[in-house]
PDB file of N, CA and C in Angstrom:
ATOM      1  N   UNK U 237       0.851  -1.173   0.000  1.00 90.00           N
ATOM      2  CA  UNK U 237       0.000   0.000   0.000  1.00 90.00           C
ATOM      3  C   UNK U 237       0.900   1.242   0.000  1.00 90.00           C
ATOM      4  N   UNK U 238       0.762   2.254  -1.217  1.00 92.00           N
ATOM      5  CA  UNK U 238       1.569   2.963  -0.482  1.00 92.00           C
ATOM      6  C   UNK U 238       0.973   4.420   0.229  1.00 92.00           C
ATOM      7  N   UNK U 239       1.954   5.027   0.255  1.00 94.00           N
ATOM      8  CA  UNK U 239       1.666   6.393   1.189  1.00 94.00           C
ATOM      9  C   UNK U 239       0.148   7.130   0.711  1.00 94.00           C
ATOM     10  N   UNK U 240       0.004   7.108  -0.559  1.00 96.00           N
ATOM     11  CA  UNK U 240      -1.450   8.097  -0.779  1.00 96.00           C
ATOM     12  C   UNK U 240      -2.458   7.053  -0.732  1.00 96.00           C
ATOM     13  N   UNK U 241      -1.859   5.671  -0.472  1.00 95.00           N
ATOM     14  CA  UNK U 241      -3.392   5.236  -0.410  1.00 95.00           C
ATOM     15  C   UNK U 241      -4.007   4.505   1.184  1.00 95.00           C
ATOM     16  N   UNK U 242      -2.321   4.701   1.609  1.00 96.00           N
ATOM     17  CA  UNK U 242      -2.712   4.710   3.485  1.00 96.00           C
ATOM     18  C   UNK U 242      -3.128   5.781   3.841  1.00 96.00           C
ATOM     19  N   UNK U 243      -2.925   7.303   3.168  1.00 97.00           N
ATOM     20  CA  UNK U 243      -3.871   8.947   3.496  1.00 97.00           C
ATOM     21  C   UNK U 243      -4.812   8.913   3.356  1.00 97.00           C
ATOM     22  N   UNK U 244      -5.187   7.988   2.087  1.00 97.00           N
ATOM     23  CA  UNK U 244      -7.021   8.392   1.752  1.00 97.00           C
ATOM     24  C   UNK U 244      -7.400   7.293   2.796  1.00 97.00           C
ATOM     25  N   UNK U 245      -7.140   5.908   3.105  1.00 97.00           N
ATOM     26  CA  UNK U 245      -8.035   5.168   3.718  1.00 97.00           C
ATOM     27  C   UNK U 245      -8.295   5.661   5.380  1.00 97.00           C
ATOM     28  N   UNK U 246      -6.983   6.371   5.637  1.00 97.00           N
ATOM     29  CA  UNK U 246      -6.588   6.971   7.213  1.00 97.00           C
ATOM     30  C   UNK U 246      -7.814   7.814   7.796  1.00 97.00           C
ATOM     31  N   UNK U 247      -7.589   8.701   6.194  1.00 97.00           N
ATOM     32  CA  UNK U 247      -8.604  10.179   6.076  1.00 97.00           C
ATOM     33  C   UNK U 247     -10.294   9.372   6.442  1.00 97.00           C
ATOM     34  N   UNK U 248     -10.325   9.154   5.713  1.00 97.00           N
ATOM     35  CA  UNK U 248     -11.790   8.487   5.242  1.00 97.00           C
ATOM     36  C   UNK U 248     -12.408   7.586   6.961  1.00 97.00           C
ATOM     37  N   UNK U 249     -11.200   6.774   7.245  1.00 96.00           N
ATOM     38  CA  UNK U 249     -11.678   6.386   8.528  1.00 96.00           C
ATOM     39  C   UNK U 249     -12.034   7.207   9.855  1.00 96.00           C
ATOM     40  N   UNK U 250     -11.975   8.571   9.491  1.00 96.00           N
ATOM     41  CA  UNK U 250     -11.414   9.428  10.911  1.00 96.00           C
ATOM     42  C   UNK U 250     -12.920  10.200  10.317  1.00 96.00           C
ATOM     43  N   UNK U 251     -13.823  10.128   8.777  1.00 97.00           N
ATOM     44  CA  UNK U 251     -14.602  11.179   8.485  1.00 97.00           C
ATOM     45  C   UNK U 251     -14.125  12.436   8.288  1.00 97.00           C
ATOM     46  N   UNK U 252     -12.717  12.659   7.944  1.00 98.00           N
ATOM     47  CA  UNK U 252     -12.166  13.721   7.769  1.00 98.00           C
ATOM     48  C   UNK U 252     -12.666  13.930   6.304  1.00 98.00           C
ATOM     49  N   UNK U 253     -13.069  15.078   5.758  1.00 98.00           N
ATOM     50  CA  UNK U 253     -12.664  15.319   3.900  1.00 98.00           C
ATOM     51  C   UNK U 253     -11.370  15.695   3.739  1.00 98.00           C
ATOM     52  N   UNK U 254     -11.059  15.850   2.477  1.00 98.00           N
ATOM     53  CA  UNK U 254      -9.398  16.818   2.173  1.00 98.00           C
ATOM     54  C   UNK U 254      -9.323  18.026   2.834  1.00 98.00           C
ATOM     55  N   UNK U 255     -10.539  18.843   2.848  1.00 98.00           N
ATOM     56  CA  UNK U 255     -10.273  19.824   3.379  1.00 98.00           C
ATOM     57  C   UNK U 255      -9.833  19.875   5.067  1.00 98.00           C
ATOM     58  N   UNK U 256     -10.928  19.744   5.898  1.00 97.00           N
ATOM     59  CA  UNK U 256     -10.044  19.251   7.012  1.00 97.00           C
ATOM     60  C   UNK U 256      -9.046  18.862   7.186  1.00 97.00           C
ATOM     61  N   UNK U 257      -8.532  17.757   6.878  1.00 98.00           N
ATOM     62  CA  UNK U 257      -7.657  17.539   6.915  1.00 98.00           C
ATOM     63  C   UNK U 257      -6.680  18.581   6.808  1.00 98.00           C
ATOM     64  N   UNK U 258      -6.804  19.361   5.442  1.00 98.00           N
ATOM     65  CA  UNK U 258      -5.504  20.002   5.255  1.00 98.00           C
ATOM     66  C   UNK U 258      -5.569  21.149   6.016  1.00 98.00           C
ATOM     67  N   UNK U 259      -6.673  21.667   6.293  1.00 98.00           N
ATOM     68  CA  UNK U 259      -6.629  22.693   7.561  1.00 98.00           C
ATOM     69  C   UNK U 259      -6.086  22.541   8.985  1.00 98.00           C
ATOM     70  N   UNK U 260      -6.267  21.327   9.646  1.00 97.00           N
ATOM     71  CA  UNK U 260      -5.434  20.879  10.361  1.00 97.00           C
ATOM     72  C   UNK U 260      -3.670  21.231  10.289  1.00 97.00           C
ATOM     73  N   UNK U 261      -3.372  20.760   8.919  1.00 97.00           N
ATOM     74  CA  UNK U 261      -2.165  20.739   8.439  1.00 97.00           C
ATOM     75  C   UNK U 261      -1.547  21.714   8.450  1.00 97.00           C
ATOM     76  N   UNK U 262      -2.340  22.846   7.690  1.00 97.00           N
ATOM     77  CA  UNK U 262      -1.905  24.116   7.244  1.00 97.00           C
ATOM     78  C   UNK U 262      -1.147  23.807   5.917  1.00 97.00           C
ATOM     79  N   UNK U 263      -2.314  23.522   5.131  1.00 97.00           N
ATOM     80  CA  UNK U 263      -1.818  23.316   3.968  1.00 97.00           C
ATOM     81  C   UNK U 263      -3.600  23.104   2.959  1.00 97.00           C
ATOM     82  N   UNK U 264      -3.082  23.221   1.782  1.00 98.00           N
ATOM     83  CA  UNK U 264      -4.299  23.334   0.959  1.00 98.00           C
ATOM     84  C   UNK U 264      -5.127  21.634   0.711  1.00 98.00           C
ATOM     85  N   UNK U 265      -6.240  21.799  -0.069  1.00 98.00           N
ATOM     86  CA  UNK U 265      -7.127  20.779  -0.458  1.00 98.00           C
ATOM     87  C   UNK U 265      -6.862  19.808  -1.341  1.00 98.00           C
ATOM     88  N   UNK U 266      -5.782  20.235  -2.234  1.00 98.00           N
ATOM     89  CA  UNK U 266      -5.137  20.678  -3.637  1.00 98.00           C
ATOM     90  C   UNK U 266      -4.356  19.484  -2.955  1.00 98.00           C
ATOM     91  N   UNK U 267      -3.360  19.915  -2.119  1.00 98.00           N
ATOM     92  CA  UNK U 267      -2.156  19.451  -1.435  1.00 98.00           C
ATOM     93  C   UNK U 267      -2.500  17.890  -1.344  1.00 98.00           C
ATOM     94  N   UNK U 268      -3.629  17.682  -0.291  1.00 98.00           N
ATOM     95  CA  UNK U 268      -3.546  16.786   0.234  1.00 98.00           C
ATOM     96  C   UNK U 268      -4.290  15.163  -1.266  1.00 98.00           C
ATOM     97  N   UNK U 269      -4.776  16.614  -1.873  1.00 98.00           N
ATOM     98  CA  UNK U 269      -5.513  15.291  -3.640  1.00 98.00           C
ATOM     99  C   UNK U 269      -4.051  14.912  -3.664  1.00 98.00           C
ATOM    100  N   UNK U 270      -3.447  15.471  -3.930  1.00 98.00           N
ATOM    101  CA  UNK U 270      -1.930  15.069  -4.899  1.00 98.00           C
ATOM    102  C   UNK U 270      -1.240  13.989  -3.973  1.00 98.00           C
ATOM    103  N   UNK U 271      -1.218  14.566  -2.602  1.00 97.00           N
ATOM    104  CA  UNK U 271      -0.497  13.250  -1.885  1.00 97.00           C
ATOM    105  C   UNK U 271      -1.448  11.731  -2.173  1.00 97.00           C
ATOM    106  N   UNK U 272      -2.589  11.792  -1.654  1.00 97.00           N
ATOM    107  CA  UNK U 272      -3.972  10.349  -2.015  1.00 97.00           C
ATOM    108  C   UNK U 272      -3.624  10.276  -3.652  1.00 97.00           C
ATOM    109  N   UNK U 273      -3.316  10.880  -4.081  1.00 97.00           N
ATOM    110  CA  UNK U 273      -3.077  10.679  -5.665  1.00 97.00           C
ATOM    111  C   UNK U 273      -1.478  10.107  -6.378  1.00 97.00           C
ATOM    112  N   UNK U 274      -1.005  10.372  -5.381  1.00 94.00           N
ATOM    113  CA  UNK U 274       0.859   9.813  -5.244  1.00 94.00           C
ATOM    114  C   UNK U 274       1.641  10.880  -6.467  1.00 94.00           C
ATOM    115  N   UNK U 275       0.728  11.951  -6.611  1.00 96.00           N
ATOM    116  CA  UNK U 275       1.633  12.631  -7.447  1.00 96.00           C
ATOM    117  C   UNK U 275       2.083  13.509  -6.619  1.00 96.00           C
ATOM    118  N   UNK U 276       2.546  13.700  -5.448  1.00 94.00           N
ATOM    119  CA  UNK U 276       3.505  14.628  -4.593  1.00 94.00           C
ATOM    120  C   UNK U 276       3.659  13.940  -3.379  1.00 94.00           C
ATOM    121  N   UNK U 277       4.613  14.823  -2.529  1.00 94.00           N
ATOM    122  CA  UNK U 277       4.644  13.950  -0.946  1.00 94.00           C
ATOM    123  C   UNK U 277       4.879  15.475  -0.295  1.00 94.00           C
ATOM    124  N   UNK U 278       4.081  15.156   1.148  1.00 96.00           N
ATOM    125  CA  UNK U 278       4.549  15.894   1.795  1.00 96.00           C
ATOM    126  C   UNK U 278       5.708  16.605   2.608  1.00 96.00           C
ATOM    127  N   UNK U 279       5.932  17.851   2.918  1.00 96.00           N
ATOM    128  CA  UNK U 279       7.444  17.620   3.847  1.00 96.00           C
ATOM    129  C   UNK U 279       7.223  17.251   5.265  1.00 96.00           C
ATOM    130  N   UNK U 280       8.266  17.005   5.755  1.00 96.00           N
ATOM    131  CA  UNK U 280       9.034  16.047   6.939  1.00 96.00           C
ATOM    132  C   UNK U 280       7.982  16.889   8.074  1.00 96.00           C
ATOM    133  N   UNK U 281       7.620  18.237   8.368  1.00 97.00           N
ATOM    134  CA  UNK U 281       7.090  18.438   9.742  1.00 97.00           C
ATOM    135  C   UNK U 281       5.414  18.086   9.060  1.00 97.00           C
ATOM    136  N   UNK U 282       4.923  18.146   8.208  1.00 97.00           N
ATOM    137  CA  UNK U 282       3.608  17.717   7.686  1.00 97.00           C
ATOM    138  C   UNK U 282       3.321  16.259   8.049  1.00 97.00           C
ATOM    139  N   UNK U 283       4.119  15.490   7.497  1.00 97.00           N
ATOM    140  CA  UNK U 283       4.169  14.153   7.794  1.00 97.00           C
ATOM    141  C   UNK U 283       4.510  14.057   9.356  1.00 97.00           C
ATOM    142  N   UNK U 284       4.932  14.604  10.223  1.00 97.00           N
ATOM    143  CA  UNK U 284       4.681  14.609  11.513  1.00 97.00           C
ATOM    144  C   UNK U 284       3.481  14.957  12.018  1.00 97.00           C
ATOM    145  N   UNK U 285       3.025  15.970  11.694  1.00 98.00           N
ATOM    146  CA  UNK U 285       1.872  16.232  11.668  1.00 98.00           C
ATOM    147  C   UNK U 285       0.348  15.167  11.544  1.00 98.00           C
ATOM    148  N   UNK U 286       0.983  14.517  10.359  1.00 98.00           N
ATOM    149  CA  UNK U 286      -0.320  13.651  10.278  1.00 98.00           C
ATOM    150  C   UNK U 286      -0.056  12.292  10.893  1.00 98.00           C
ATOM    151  N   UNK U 287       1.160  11.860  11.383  1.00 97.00           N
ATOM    152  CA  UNK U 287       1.223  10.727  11.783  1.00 97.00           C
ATOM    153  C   UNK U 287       0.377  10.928  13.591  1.00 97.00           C
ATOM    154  N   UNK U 288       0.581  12.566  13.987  1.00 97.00           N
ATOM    155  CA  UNK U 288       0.243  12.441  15.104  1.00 97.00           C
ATOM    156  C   UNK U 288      -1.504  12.533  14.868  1.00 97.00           C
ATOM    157  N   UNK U 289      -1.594  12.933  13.728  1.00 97.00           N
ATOM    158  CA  UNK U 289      -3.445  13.422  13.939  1.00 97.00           C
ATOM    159  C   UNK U 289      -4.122  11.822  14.127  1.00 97.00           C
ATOM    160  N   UNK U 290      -3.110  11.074  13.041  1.00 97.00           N
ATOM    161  CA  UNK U 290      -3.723   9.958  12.955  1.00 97.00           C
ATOM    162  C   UNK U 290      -3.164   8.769  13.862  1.00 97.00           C
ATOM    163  N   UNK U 291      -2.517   9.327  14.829  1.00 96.00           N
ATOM    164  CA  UNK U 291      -1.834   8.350  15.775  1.00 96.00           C
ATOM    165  C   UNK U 291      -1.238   7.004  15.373  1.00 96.00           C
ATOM    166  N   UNK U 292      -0.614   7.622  14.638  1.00 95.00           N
ATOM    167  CA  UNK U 292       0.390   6.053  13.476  1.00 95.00           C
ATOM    168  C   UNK U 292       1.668   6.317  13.521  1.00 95.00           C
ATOM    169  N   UNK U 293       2.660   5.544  13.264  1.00 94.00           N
ATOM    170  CA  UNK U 293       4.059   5.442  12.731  1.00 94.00           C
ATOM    171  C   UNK U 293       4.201   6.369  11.797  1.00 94.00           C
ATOM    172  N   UNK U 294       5.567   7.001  11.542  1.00 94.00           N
ATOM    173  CA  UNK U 294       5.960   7.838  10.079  1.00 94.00           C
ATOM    174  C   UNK U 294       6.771   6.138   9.316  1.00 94.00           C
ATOM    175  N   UNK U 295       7.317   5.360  10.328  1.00 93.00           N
ATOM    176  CA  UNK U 295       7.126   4.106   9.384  1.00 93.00           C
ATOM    177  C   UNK U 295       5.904   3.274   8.890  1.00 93.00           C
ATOM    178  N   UNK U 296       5.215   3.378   9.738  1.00 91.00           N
ATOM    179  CA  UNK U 296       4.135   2.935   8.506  1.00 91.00           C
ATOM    180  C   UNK U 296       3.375   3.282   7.717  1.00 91.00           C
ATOM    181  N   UNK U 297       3.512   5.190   7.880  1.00 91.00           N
ATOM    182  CA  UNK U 297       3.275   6.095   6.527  1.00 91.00           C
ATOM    183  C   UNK U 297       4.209   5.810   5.503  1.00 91.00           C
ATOM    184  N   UNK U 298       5.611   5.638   5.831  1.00 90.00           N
ATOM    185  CA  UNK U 298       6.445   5.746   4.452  1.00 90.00           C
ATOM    186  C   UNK U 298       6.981   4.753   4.199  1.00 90.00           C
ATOM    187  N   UNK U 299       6.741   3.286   5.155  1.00 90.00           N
ATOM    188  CA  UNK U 299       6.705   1.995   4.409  1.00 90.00           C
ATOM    189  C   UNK U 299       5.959   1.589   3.082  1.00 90.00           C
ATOM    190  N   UNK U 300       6.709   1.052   2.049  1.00 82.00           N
ATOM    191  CA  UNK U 300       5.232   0.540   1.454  1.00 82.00           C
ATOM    192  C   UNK U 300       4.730  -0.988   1.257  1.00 82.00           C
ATOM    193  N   UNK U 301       5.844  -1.718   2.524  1.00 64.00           N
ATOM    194  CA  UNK U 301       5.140  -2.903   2.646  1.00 64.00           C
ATOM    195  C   UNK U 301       4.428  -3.031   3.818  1.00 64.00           C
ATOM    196  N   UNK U 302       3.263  -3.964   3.701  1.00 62.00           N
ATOM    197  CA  UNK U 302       2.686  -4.406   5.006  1.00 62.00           C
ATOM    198  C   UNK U 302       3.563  -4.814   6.352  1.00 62.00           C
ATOM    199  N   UNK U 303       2.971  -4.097   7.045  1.00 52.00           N
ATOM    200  CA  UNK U 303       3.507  -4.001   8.302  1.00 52.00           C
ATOM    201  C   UNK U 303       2.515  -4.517   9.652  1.00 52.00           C
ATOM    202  N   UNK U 304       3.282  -4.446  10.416  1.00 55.00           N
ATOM    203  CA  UNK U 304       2.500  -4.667  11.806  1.00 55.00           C
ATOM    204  C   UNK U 304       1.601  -3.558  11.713  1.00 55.00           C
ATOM    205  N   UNK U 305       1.857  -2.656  11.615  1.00 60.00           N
ATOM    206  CA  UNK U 305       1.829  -1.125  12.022  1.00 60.00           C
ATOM    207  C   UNK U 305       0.436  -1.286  11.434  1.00 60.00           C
ATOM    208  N   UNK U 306       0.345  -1.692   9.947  1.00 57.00           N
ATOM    209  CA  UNK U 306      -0.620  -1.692   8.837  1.00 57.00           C
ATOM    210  C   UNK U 306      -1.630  -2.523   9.710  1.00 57.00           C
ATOM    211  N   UNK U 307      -1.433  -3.717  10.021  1.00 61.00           N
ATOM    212  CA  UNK U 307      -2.203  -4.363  10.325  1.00 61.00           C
ATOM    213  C   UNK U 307      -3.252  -3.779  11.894  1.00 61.00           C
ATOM    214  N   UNK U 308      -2.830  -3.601  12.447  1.00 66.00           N
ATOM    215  CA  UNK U 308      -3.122  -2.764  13.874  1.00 66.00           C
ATOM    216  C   UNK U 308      -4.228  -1.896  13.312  1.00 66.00           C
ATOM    217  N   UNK U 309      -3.674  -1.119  12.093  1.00 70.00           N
ATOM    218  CA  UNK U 309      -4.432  -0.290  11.688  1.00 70.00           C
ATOM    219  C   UNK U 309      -5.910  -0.759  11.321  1.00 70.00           C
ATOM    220  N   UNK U 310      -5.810  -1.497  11.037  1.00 69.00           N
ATOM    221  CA  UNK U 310      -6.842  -2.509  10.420  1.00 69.00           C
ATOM    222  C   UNK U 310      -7.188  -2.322   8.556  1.00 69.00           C
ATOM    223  N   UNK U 311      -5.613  -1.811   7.986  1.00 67.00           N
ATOM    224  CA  UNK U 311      -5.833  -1.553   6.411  1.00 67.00           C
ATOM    225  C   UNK U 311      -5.330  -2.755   5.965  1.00 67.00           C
ATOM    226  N   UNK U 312      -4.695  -3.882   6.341  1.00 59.00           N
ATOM    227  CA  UNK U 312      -5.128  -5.154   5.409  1.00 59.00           C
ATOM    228  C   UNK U 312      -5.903  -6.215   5.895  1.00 59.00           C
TER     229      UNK U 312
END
């Protein structure tokens, strides 16, 4: 799985939209399509950011194999 498609399933589980989300962030709507879309990545304090919103690993955000981490999560 990788990174934009552990954001959208993360997002989606919490009832967040893009927007929230990226307001949280401090960052745009725009931003966060492109990451769920794998055509960009975020920087290093963003990705802190969301590992804490979503109370996860930054390894099992930027792993892209299944992990413990993954599994806990309940995304496989």
């Amino acid at each position: 799985m990788t990174f934009g498609e552990k954001l959208f399933k993360l997002r989606k589980e919490k009832g967040f939209s893009q927007e929230t989300l990226a307001e949280q962030i401090g960052t745009t709507r725009q931003a966060v399509s492109k990451w769920e879309n794998n055509q960009g990545f975020p920087e290093t304090e963003k990705l802190l950011q969301i590992s804490d919103i979503f109370e996860i690993s930054l390894d099992f955000l930027l792993k892209d194999e299944k992990s413990s981490d993954e599994r806990k999560a309940g995304l496989v």
